[in-house]
Amino acid sequence: MTMKLTKLLLVLAAGLMIIRRDSPVVAGTATANLQVSVSVNSNCTISSTAVTFSNYDPISTHATDPADSTGGAVTVTCTKGTSANIGLDLGANFSGSQRRMKDGGATPNYINYQLFSDSGRTTEWGNASGSWLSPAPAPDKNARSFTVFGRIPGGQDVPAGTYTDTVVATVNF
């Protein structure tokens, strides 16, 4: 009889384990929705590479012809879909609305120049509405580079030396 009782107890214990696994004891259940959100703001960054002209020769090569440069660029990276205007100020040595580079002499000398947003050098690139470069809205978050076209008018009577200027590039978005 002990053997039968042991077998019966084992069968009952196995049955309870099966019932317990398949039917957990739960007092109740409740759920709630958790909202998740984020705001993506329009943002842009700007960087530049220098505009460099070849040597200016006021005696022969540039006695009447201008010296042109396409060495510079402004690079803008904006949030996808952001509209931006890119401006270039008149530089540190301007006079009126004329951009000028200055030499390092004790009595400074200046050479006039201009920056343009087009290869034909017909659209001056400034830092006010109407003279900004206004590209299409950013198609994605990748950087876009825009060439800065420079021109030094011919026929300027300037002494030999190295002339420089610093222009501030701004992105408005």
Short mmCIF file of N, CA and C in Angstrom, two decimals:
data_model
loop_
_atom_site.label_atom_id
_atom_site.label_comp_id
_atom_site.label_asym_id
_atom_site.label_seq_id
_atom_site.Cartn_x
_atom_site.Cartn_y
_atom_site.Cartn_z
N MET A 1 0.82 -1.17 0.00
CA MET A 1 0.00 0.00 0.00
C MET A 1 0.88 1.26 0.00
N THR A 2 1.97 1.23 0.56
CA THR A 2 2.86 2.37 0.57
C THR A 2 3.29 2.69 -0.84
N MET A 3 3.52 1.71 -1.62
CA MET A 3 3.93 1.92 -3.00
C MET A 3 2.81 2.58 -3.78
N LYS A 4 1.59 2.13 -3.54
CA LYS A 4 0.46 2.72 -4.24
C LYS A 4 0.27 4.17 -3.78
N LEU A 5 0.40 4.38 -2.53
CA LEU A 5 0.25 5.73 -1.99
C LEU A 5 1.35 6.64 -2.53
N THR A 6 2.55 6.16 -2.62
CA THR A 6 3.67 6.95 -3.16
C THR A 6 3.41 7.30 -4.61
N LYS A 7 2.93 6.31 -5.41
CA LYS A 7 2.64 6.56 -6.81
C LYS A 7 1.52 7.58 -6.94
N LEU A 8 0.50 7.46 -6.11
CA LEU A 8 -0.62 8.39 -6.14
C LEU A 8 -0.15 9.81 -5.80
N LEU A 9 0.68 9.92 -4.77
CA LEU A 9 1.19 11.23 -4.39
C LEU A 9 2.06 11.84 -5.51
N LEU A 10 2.84 11.03 -6.18
CA LEU A 10 3.67 11.51 -7.29
C LEU A 10 2.80 11.97 -8.45
N VAL A 11 1.75 11.25 -8.75
CA VAL A 11 0.85 11.64 -9.83
C VAL A 11 0.15 12.94 -9.47
N LEU A 12 -0.31 13.08 -8.23
CA LEU A 12 -0.96 14.31 -7.79
C LEU A 12 0.01 15.49 -7.82
N ALA A 13 1.23 15.29 -7.39
CA ALA A 13 2.24 16.37 -7.40
C ALA A 13 2.56 16.80 -8.83
N ALA A 14 2.68 15.84 -9.72
CA ALA A 14 2.95 16.16 -11.14
C ALA A 14 1.77 16.93 -11.71
N GLY A 15 0.58 16.54 -11.39
CA GLY A 15 -0.62 17.22 -11.86
C GLY A 15 -0.68 18.65 -11.35
N LEU A 16 -0.33 18.86 -10.09
CA LEU A 16 -0.31 20.21 -9.52
C LEU A 16 0.75 21.07 -10.21
N MET A 17 1.88 20.49 -10.53
CA MET A 17 2.94 21.24 -11.20
C MET A 17 2.48 21.66 -12.60
N ILE A 18 1.81 20.78 -13.28
CA ILE A 18 1.32 21.12 -14.61
C ILE A 18 0.28 22.23 -14.51
N ILE A 19 -0.63 22.09 -13.58
CA ILE A 19 -1.66 23.11 -13.38
C ILE A 19 -1.01 24.44 -12.99
N ARG A 20 -0.05 24.39 -12.15
CA ARG A 20 0.60 25.61 -11.67
C ARG A 20 1.35 26.31 -12.81
N ARG A 21 2.02 25.56 -13.68
CA ARG A 21 2.75 26.15 -14.80
C ARG A 21 1.80 26.79 -15.80
N ASP A 22 0.76 26.15 -16.15
CA ASP A 22 -0.17 26.63 -17.16
C ASP A 22 -1.12 27.69 -16.63
N SER A 23 -1.31 27.79 -15.35
CA SER A 23 -2.28 28.72 -14.78
C SER A 23 -1.63 29.52 -13.66
N PRO A 24 -0.86 30.58 -13.99
CA PRO A 24 -0.26 31.36 -12.92
C PRO A 24 -1.35 32.09 -12.14
N VAL A 25 -1.03 32.33 -10.92
CA VAL A 25 -1.97 33.01 -10.06
C VAL A 25 -1.78 34.51 -10.25
N VAL A 26 -2.81 35.21 -10.69
CA VAL A 26 -2.76 36.64 -10.96
C VAL A 26 -3.94 37.30 -10.26
N ALA A 27 -3.65 38.43 -9.61
CA ALA A 27 -4.71 39.12 -8.92
C ALA A 27 -5.49 40.01 -9.89
N GLY A 28 -4.86 40.54 -10.95
CA GLY A 28 -5.52 41.40 -11.93
C GLY A 28 -4.49 42.05 -12.84
N THR A 29 -4.91 42.74 -13.89
CA THR A 29 -4.02 43.39 -14.85
C THR A 29 -4.59 44.75 -15.21
N ALA A 30 -3.70 45.72 -15.37
CA ALA A 30 -4.11 47.04 -15.83
C ALA A 30 -3.07 47.52 -16.85
N THR A 31 -3.47 48.32 -17.82
CA THR A 31 -2.55 48.87 -18.83
C THR A 31 -2.73 50.37 -18.94
N ALA A 32 -1.70 51.03 -19.48
CA ALA A 32 -1.77 52.46 -19.75
C ALA A 32 -0.91 52.76 -20.97
N ASN A 33 -1.29 53.75 -21.75
CA ASN A 33 -0.50 54.16 -22.91
C ASN A 33 0.56 55.15 -22.45
N LEU A 34 1.77 54.97 -22.93
CA LEU A 34 2.89 55.86 -22.62
C LEU A 34 3.21 56.64 -23.88
N GLN A 35 2.99 57.94 -23.87
CA GLN A 35 3.28 58.78 -25.03
C GLN A 35 4.77 59.11 -25.06
N VAL A 36 5.35 59.13 -26.26
CA VAL A 36 6.76 59.46 -26.47
C VAL A 36 6.81 60.53 -27.56
N SER A 37 7.55 61.62 -27.33
CA SER A 37 7.62 62.68 -28.34
C SER A 37 8.97 63.38 -28.29
N VAL A 38 9.27 64.08 -29.36
CA VAL A 38 10.49 64.89 -29.45
C VAL A 38 10.22 66.04 -30.41
N SER A 39 10.86 67.16 -30.20
CA SER A 39 10.81 68.28 -31.13
C SER A 39 12.15 68.36 -31.84
N VAL A 40 12.12 68.49 -33.15
CA VAL A 40 13.33 68.67 -33.94
C VAL A 40 13.35 70.13 -34.38
N ASN A 41 14.35 70.85 -33.95
CA ASN A 41 14.46 72.27 -34.27
C ASN A 41 15.29 72.47 -35.54
N SER A 42 14.97 73.53 -36.27
CA SER A 42 15.80 73.91 -37.40
C SER A 42 17.14 74.37 -36.86
N ASN A 43 18.20 73.93 -37.52
CA ASN A 43 19.55 74.31 -37.10
C ASN A 43 20.46 74.30 -38.31
N CYS A 44 21.44 75.18 -38.31
CA CYS A 44 22.43 75.22 -39.38
C CYS A 44 23.80 75.53 -38.77
N THR A 45 24.84 75.03 -39.42
CA THR A 45 26.21 75.41 -39.10
C THR A 45 26.85 75.92 -40.38
N ILE A 46 27.92 76.71 -40.23
CA ILE A 46 28.58 77.29 -41.40
C ILE A 46 30.08 77.24 -41.22
N SER A 47 30.80 77.01 -42.30
CA SER A 47 32.26 77.07 -42.31
C SER A 47 32.67 77.62 -43.68
N SER A 48 33.95 77.93 -43.83
CA SER A 48 34.40 78.51 -45.10
C SER A 48 35.82 78.09 -45.42
N THR A 49 36.15 78.21 -46.70
CA THR A 49 37.53 78.05 -47.17
C THR A 49 37.92 79.36 -47.86
N ALA A 50 39.17 79.70 -47.81
CA ALA A 50 39.66 81.00 -48.26
C ALA A 50 39.52 81.22 -49.76
N VAL A 51 39.29 82.47 -50.12
CA VAL A 51 39.36 82.91 -51.51
C VAL A 51 40.80 83.37 -51.73
N THR A 52 41.47 82.74 -52.67
CA THR A 52 42.87 83.07 -52.94
C THR A 52 43.02 83.47 -54.40
N PHE A 53 43.60 84.62 -54.62
CA PHE A 53 43.86 85.10 -55.97
C PHE A 53 45.30 84.76 -56.34
N SER A 54 45.54 84.58 -57.64
CA SER A 54 46.94 84.46 -58.09
C SER A 54 47.56 85.85 -58.01
N ASN A 55 48.82 85.97 -58.34
CA ASN A 55 49.50 87.27 -58.25
C ASN A 55 48.80 88.32 -59.12
N TYR A 56 48.70 89.51 -58.58
CA TYR A 56 48.09 90.64 -59.30
C TYR A 56 49.22 91.47 -59.90
N ASP A 57 49.13 91.67 -61.22
CA ASP A 57 50.16 92.42 -61.94
C ASP A 57 49.54 93.69 -62.53
N PRO A 58 49.68 94.84 -61.84
CA PRO A 58 49.04 96.08 -62.32
C PRO A 58 49.71 96.68 -63.56
N ILE A 59 50.88 96.20 -63.93
CA ILE A 59 51.62 96.77 -65.07
C ILE A 59 51.18 96.15 -66.40
N SER A 60 51.05 94.83 -66.45
CA SER A 60 50.70 94.21 -67.73
C SER A 60 49.42 93.37 -67.65
N THR A 61 49.50 92.21 -67.01
CA THR A 61 48.37 91.27 -67.01
C THR A 61 47.07 91.91 -66.54
N HIS A 62 47.13 92.68 -65.49
CA HIS A 62 45.91 93.27 -64.92
C HIS A 62 45.86 94.79 -65.08
N ALA A 63 46.58 95.29 -66.07
CA ALA A 63 46.53 96.73 -66.33
C ALA A 63 45.11 97.16 -66.69
N THR A 64 44.38 96.29 -67.39
CA THR A 64 42.98 96.57 -67.73
C THR A 64 42.05 95.40 -67.38
N ASP A 65 42.60 94.20 -67.39
CA ASP A 65 41.77 93.01 -67.13
C ASP A 65 41.72 92.69 -65.64
N PRO A 66 40.58 92.18 -65.17
CA PRO A 66 40.47 91.82 -63.75
C PRO A 66 41.21 90.53 -63.44
N ALA A 67 41.48 90.34 -62.16
CA ALA A 67 42.01 89.06 -61.66
C ALA A 67 40.85 88.33 -61.00
N ASP A 68 40.58 87.11 -61.45
CA ASP A 68 39.45 86.34 -60.91
C ASP A 68 39.94 85.16 -60.08
N SER A 69 39.11 84.78 -59.12
CA SER A 69 39.39 83.63 -58.27
C SER A 69 38.11 82.84 -58.04
N THR A 70 38.25 81.52 -57.99
CA THR A 70 37.12 80.66 -57.62
C THR A 70 37.54 79.73 -56.50
N GLY A 71 38.56 80.12 -55.75
CA GLY A 71 39.13 79.24 -54.75
C GLY A 71 38.36 79.12 -53.45
N GLY A 72 37.38 79.99 -53.22
CA GLY A 72 36.72 79.98 -51.92
C GLY A 72 35.39 79.26 -51.94
N ALA A 73 34.91 78.94 -50.73
CA ALA A 73 33.60 78.30 -50.61
C ALA A 73 33.04 78.56 -49.22
N VAL A 74 31.73 78.52 -49.15
CA VAL A 74 31.02 78.56 -47.88
C VAL A 74 30.26 77.24 -47.81
N THR A 75 30.41 76.53 -46.70
CA THR A 75 29.76 75.24 -46.52
C THR A 75 28.74 75.37 -45.40
N VAL A 76 27.51 74.96 -45.71
CA VAL A 76 26.40 75.06 -44.77
C VAL A 76 25.79 73.67 -44.58
N THR A 77 25.55 73.34 -43.32
CA THR A 77 24.88 72.09 -42.97
C THR A 77 23.65 72.45 -42.17
N CYS A 78 22.46 72.05 -42.66
CA CYS A 78 21.20 72.41 -42.01
C CYS A 78 20.33 71.17 -41.79
N THR A 79 19.44 71.28 -40.83
CA THR A 79 18.43 70.27 -40.60
C THR A 79 17.60 70.12 -41.88
N LYS A 80 17.26 68.89 -42.23
CA LYS A 80 16.48 68.62 -43.43
C LYS A 80 15.24 69.53 -43.49
N GLY A 81 15.03 70.15 -44.67
CA GLY A 81 13.87 71.01 -44.88
C GLY A 81 14.05 72.44 -44.42
N THR A 82 15.19 72.78 -43.82
CA THR A 82 15.42 74.13 -43.32
C THR A 82 15.78 75.07 -44.47
N SER A 83 15.11 76.22 -44.51
CA SER A 83 15.46 77.28 -45.47
C SER A 83 16.48 78.19 -44.81
N ALA A 84 17.47 78.60 -45.58
CA ALA A 84 18.53 79.45 -45.03
C ALA A 84 18.96 80.49 -46.05
N ASN A 85 19.45 81.61 -45.55
CA ASN A 85 20.08 82.64 -46.37
C ASN A 85 21.52 82.75 -45.91
N ILE A 86 22.44 82.85 -46.87
CA ILE A 86 23.86 82.91 -46.56
C ILE A 86 24.38 84.28 -46.96
N GLY A 87 24.98 84.98 -46.02
CA GLY A 87 25.48 86.31 -46.29
C GLY A 87 26.98 86.43 -46.06
N LEU A 88 27.60 87.35 -46.79
CA LEU A 88 29.01 87.70 -46.62
C LEU A 88 29.08 89.19 -46.35
N ASP A 89 29.69 89.58 -45.23
CA ASP A 89 29.77 91.02 -44.93
C ASP A 89 30.82 91.68 -45.82
N LEU A 90 31.01 92.98 -45.64
CA LEU A 90 31.93 93.74 -46.50
C LEU A 90 33.40 93.57 -46.13
N GLY A 91 33.68 92.86 -45.06
CA GLY A 91 35.07 92.64 -44.66
C GLY A 91 35.52 93.68 -43.66
N ALA A 92 36.73 93.50 -43.17
CA ALA A 92 37.27 94.36 -42.11
C ALA A 92 37.81 95.69 -42.63
N ASN A 93 38.05 95.80 -43.95
CA ASN A 93 38.71 96.99 -44.50
C ASN A 93 37.85 97.76 -45.49
N PHE A 94 36.55 97.56 -45.46
CA PHE A 94 35.67 98.17 -46.45
C PHE A 94 35.68 99.70 -46.34
N SER A 95 35.28 100.31 -47.44
CA SER A 95 35.09 101.77 -47.47
C SER A 95 33.78 101.99 -48.20
N GLY A 96 32.76 102.50 -47.49
CA GLY A 96 31.43 102.61 -48.08
C GLY A 96 30.90 101.22 -48.36
N SER A 97 30.64 100.93 -49.62
CA SER A 97 30.17 99.59 -49.99
C SER A 97 31.25 98.81 -50.74
N GLN A 98 32.48 99.32 -50.72
CA GLN A 98 33.60 98.70 -51.44
C GLN A 98 34.40 97.80 -50.52
N ARG A 99 34.53 96.52 -50.89
CA ARG A 99 35.43 95.62 -50.15
C ARG A 99 36.86 95.97 -50.54
N ARG A 100 37.75 95.88 -49.53
CA ARG A 100 39.16 96.17 -49.79
C ARG A 100 40.05 95.23 -48.98
N MET A 101 41.15 94.84 -49.60
CA MET A 101 42.20 94.13 -48.87
C MET A 101 43.26 95.16 -48.50
N LYS A 102 43.93 94.92 -47.39
CA LYS A 102 44.93 95.87 -46.89
C LYS A 102 46.28 95.16 -46.79
N ASP A 103 47.36 95.92 -47.09
CA ASP A 103 48.69 95.37 -46.89
C ASP A 103 49.11 95.57 -45.44
N GLY A 104 50.27 95.11 -45.08
CA GLY A 104 50.72 95.20 -43.68
C GLY A 104 51.60 96.39 -43.39
N GLY A 105 51.62 97.36 -44.27
CA GLY A 105 52.50 98.52 -44.09
C GLY A 105 52.06 99.44 -42.96
N ALA A 106 53.01 100.27 -42.49
CA ALA A 106 52.71 101.25 -41.43
C ALA A 106 51.66 102.23 -41.90
N THR A 107 51.76 102.65 -43.16
CA THR A 107 50.70 103.44 -43.79
C THR A 107 50.03 102.48 -44.76
N PRO A 108 48.85 101.97 -44.41
CA PRO A 108 48.26 100.89 -45.22
C PRO A 108 47.90 101.31 -46.64
N ASN A 109 48.04 100.34 -47.51
CA ASN A 109 47.60 100.46 -48.90
C ASN A 109 46.46 99.47 -49.07
N TYR A 110 45.56 99.77 -49.97
CA TYR A 110 44.38 98.95 -50.18
C TYR A 110 44.24 98.57 -51.64
N ILE A 111 43.66 97.38 -51.86
CA ILE A 111 43.31 96.95 -53.21
C ILE A 111 41.83 96.54 -53.17
N ASN A 112 41.04 97.08 -54.07
CA ASN A 112 39.61 96.80 -54.13
C ASN A 112 39.35 95.40 -54.69
N TYR A 113 38.29 94.79 -54.22
CA TYR A 113 37.87 93.49 -54.74
C TYR A 113 36.38 93.33 -54.50
N GLN A 114 35.80 92.29 -55.08
CA GLN A 114 34.40 92.00 -54.86
C GLN A 114 34.19 90.49 -54.83
N LEU A 115 33.16 90.05 -54.13
CA LEU A 115 32.79 88.63 -54.06
C LEU A 115 31.42 88.45 -54.69
N PHE A 116 31.25 87.35 -55.40
CA PHE A 116 30.03 87.08 -56.16
C PHE A 116 29.52 85.67 -55.87
N SER A 117 28.23 85.50 -56.09
CA SER A 117 27.63 84.18 -55.89
C SER A 117 27.46 83.42 -57.21
N ASP A 118 27.84 84.03 -58.32
CA ASP A 118 27.69 83.36 -59.62
C ASP A 118 29.01 83.42 -60.40
N SER A 119 29.20 82.44 -61.27
CA SER A 119 30.46 82.34 -62.02
C SER A 119 30.63 83.49 -63.02
N GLY A 120 29.54 84.11 -63.46
CA GLY A 120 29.64 85.25 -64.37
C GLY A 120 30.01 86.54 -63.66
N ARG A 121 30.07 86.47 -62.33
CA ARG A 121 30.43 87.61 -61.49
C ARG A 121 29.54 88.83 -61.76
N THR A 122 28.23 88.56 -61.77
CA THR A 122 27.26 89.64 -61.96
C THR A 122 26.42 89.88 -60.70
N THR A 123 26.37 88.90 -59.79
CA THR A 123 25.56 89.03 -58.57
C THR A 123 26.48 89.14 -57.37
N GLU A 124 26.63 90.38 -56.86
CA GLU A 124 27.48 90.58 -55.69
C GLU A 124 26.86 89.86 -54.49
N TRP A 125 27.73 89.23 -53.71
CA TRP A 125 27.29 88.46 -52.54
C TRP A 125 27.47 89.33 -51.31
N GLY A 126 26.36 89.76 -50.74
CA GLY A 126 26.40 90.64 -49.58
C GLY A 126 25.78 90.00 -48.36
N ASN A 127 25.49 90.85 -47.38
CA ASN A 127 24.96 90.35 -46.12
C ASN A 127 23.68 91.09 -45.74
N ALA A 128 22.83 91.31 -46.74
CA ALA A 128 21.54 91.95 -46.50
C ALA A 128 20.52 91.32 -47.45
N SER A 129 19.27 91.42 -47.08
CA SER A 129 18.20 90.89 -47.91
C SER A 129 18.36 91.42 -49.33
N GLY A 130 18.26 90.54 -50.29
CA GLY A 130 18.45 90.93 -51.69
C GLY A 130 19.84 90.61 -52.21
N SER A 131 20.83 90.53 -51.30
CA SER A 131 22.18 90.19 -51.75
C SER A 131 22.67 88.88 -51.11
N TRP A 132 21.81 88.25 -50.28
CA TRP A 132 22.14 86.94 -49.72
C TRP A 132 22.10 85.88 -50.81
N LEU A 133 22.76 84.79 -50.58
CA LEU A 133 22.56 83.60 -51.39
C LEU A 133 21.45 82.83 -50.70
N SER A 134 20.40 82.48 -51.44
CA SER A 134 19.25 81.79 -50.86
C SER A 134 19.03 80.47 -51.59
N PRO A 135 19.75 79.42 -51.19
CA PRO A 135 19.59 78.13 -51.85
C PRO A 135 18.25 77.48 -51.49
N ALA A 136 17.89 76.43 -52.20
CA ALA A 136 16.69 75.66 -51.89
C ALA A 136 16.80 75.10 -50.48
N PRO A 137 15.67 74.80 -49.83
CA PRO A 137 15.74 74.20 -48.49
C PRO A 137 16.62 72.94 -48.50
N ALA A 138 17.25 72.68 -47.37
CA ALA A 138 18.17 71.53 -47.26
C ALA A 138 17.43 70.24 -47.60
N PRO A 139 17.92 69.47 -48.59
CA PRO A 139 17.25 68.22 -48.95
C PRO A 139 17.50 67.11 -47.93
N ASP A 140 18.55 67.26 -47.13
CA ASP A 140 18.90 66.30 -46.09
C ASP A 140 19.88 66.99 -45.15
N LYS A 141 20.44 66.25 -44.22
CA LYS A 141 21.33 66.86 -43.23
C LYS A 141 22.79 66.96 -43.68
N ASN A 142 23.06 66.60 -44.92
CA ASN A 142 24.44 66.63 -45.41
C ASN A 142 24.88 68.06 -45.75
N ALA A 143 26.17 68.30 -45.60
CA ALA A 143 26.76 69.61 -45.89
C ALA A 143 26.61 69.95 -47.37
N ARG A 144 26.36 71.23 -47.64
CA ARG A 144 26.32 71.73 -49.02
C ARG A 144 27.35 72.86 -49.13
N SER A 145 28.12 72.82 -50.20
CA SER A 145 29.18 73.81 -50.41
C SER A 145 28.80 74.74 -51.55
N PHE A 146 29.02 76.04 -51.33
CA PHE A 146 28.69 77.06 -52.33
C PHE A 146 29.96 77.85 -52.65
N THR A 147 30.30 77.90 -53.93
CA THR A 147 31.53 78.56 -54.38
C THR A 147 31.41 80.07 -54.23
N VAL A 148 32.49 80.67 -53.77
CA VAL A 148 32.59 82.13 -53.70
C VAL A 148 33.50 82.56 -54.85
N PHE A 149 32.97 83.36 -55.75
CA PHE A 149 33.70 83.84 -56.92
C PHE A 149 34.23 85.24 -56.62
N GLY A 150 35.55 85.41 -56.72
CA GLY A 150 36.17 86.70 -56.41
C GLY A 150 36.67 87.41 -57.65
N ARG A 151 36.73 88.73 -57.56
CA ARG A 151 37.28 89.54 -58.67
C ARG A 151 37.97 90.77 -58.10
N ILE A 152 39.20 91.00 -58.59
CA ILE A 152 39.93 92.25 -58.33
C ILE A 152 39.90 93.02 -59.64
N PRO A 153 39.30 94.20 -59.66
CA PRO A 153 39.26 94.96 -60.91
C PRO A 153 40.67 95.29 -61.41
N GLY A 154 40.83 95.31 -62.71
CA GLY A 154 42.11 95.65 -63.31
C GLY A 154 42.39 97.13 -63.17
N GLY A 155 43.65 97.50 -63.40
CA GLY A 155 44.06 98.89 -63.45
C GLY A 155 44.26 99.57 -62.11
N GLN A 156 44.38 98.83 -61.03
CA GLN A 156 44.61 99.46 -59.73
C GLN A 156 46.11 99.73 -59.56
N ASP A 157 46.44 100.91 -59.14
CA ASP A 157 47.83 101.32 -58.96
C ASP A 157 48.20 101.12 -57.49
N VAL A 158 48.73 99.93 -57.18
CA VAL A 158 49.04 99.57 -55.79
C VAL A 158 50.49 99.10 -55.69
N PRO A 159 51.13 99.35 -54.55
CA PRO A 159 52.51 98.88 -54.39
C PRO A 159 52.57 97.38 -54.15
N ALA A 160 53.75 96.82 -54.38
CA ALA A 160 53.96 95.39 -54.13
C ALA A 160 53.74 95.10 -52.65
N GLY A 161 53.26 93.92 -52.35
CA GLY A 161 53.02 93.51 -50.97
C GLY A 161 51.97 92.41 -50.92
N THR A 162 51.69 91.96 -49.73
CA THR A 162 50.65 90.95 -49.51
C THR A 162 49.45 91.65 -48.91
N TYR A 163 48.31 91.49 -49.53
CA TYR A 163 47.07 92.14 -49.12
C TYR A 163 46.08 91.09 -48.60
N THR A 164 45.41 91.40 -47.51
CA THR A 164 44.45 90.46 -46.93
C THR A 164 43.22 91.19 -46.40
N ASP A 165 42.18 90.43 -46.20
CA ASP A 165 40.95 90.92 -45.58
C ASP A 165 40.27 89.73 -44.91
N THR A 166 39.41 90.02 -43.96
CA THR A 166 38.61 88.98 -43.31
C THR A 166 37.14 89.32 -43.49
N VAL A 167 36.43 88.41 -44.12
CA VAL A 167 34.99 88.55 -44.39
C VAL A 167 34.25 87.58 -43.47
N VAL A 168 33.19 88.04 -42.84
CA VAL A 168 32.40 87.16 -41.98
C VAL A 168 31.25 86.58 -42.78
N ALA A 169 31.18 85.24 -42.80
CA ALA A 169 30.08 84.53 -43.47
C ALA A 169 29.03 84.20 -42.41
N THR A 170 27.75 84.44 -42.73
CA THR A 170 26.66 84.22 -41.79
C THR A 170 25.56 83.40 -42.45
N VAL A 171 24.99 82.46 -41.70
CA VAL A 171 23.81 81.74 -42.19
C VAL A 171 22.63 82.12 -41.31
N ASN A 172 21.57 82.58 -41.94
CA ASN A 172 20.33 82.95 -41.25
C ASN A 172 19.30 81.87 -41.57
N PHE A 173 18.67 81.32 -40.54
CA PHE A 173 17.68 80.26 -40.78
C PHE A 173 16.50 80.42 -39.85
#
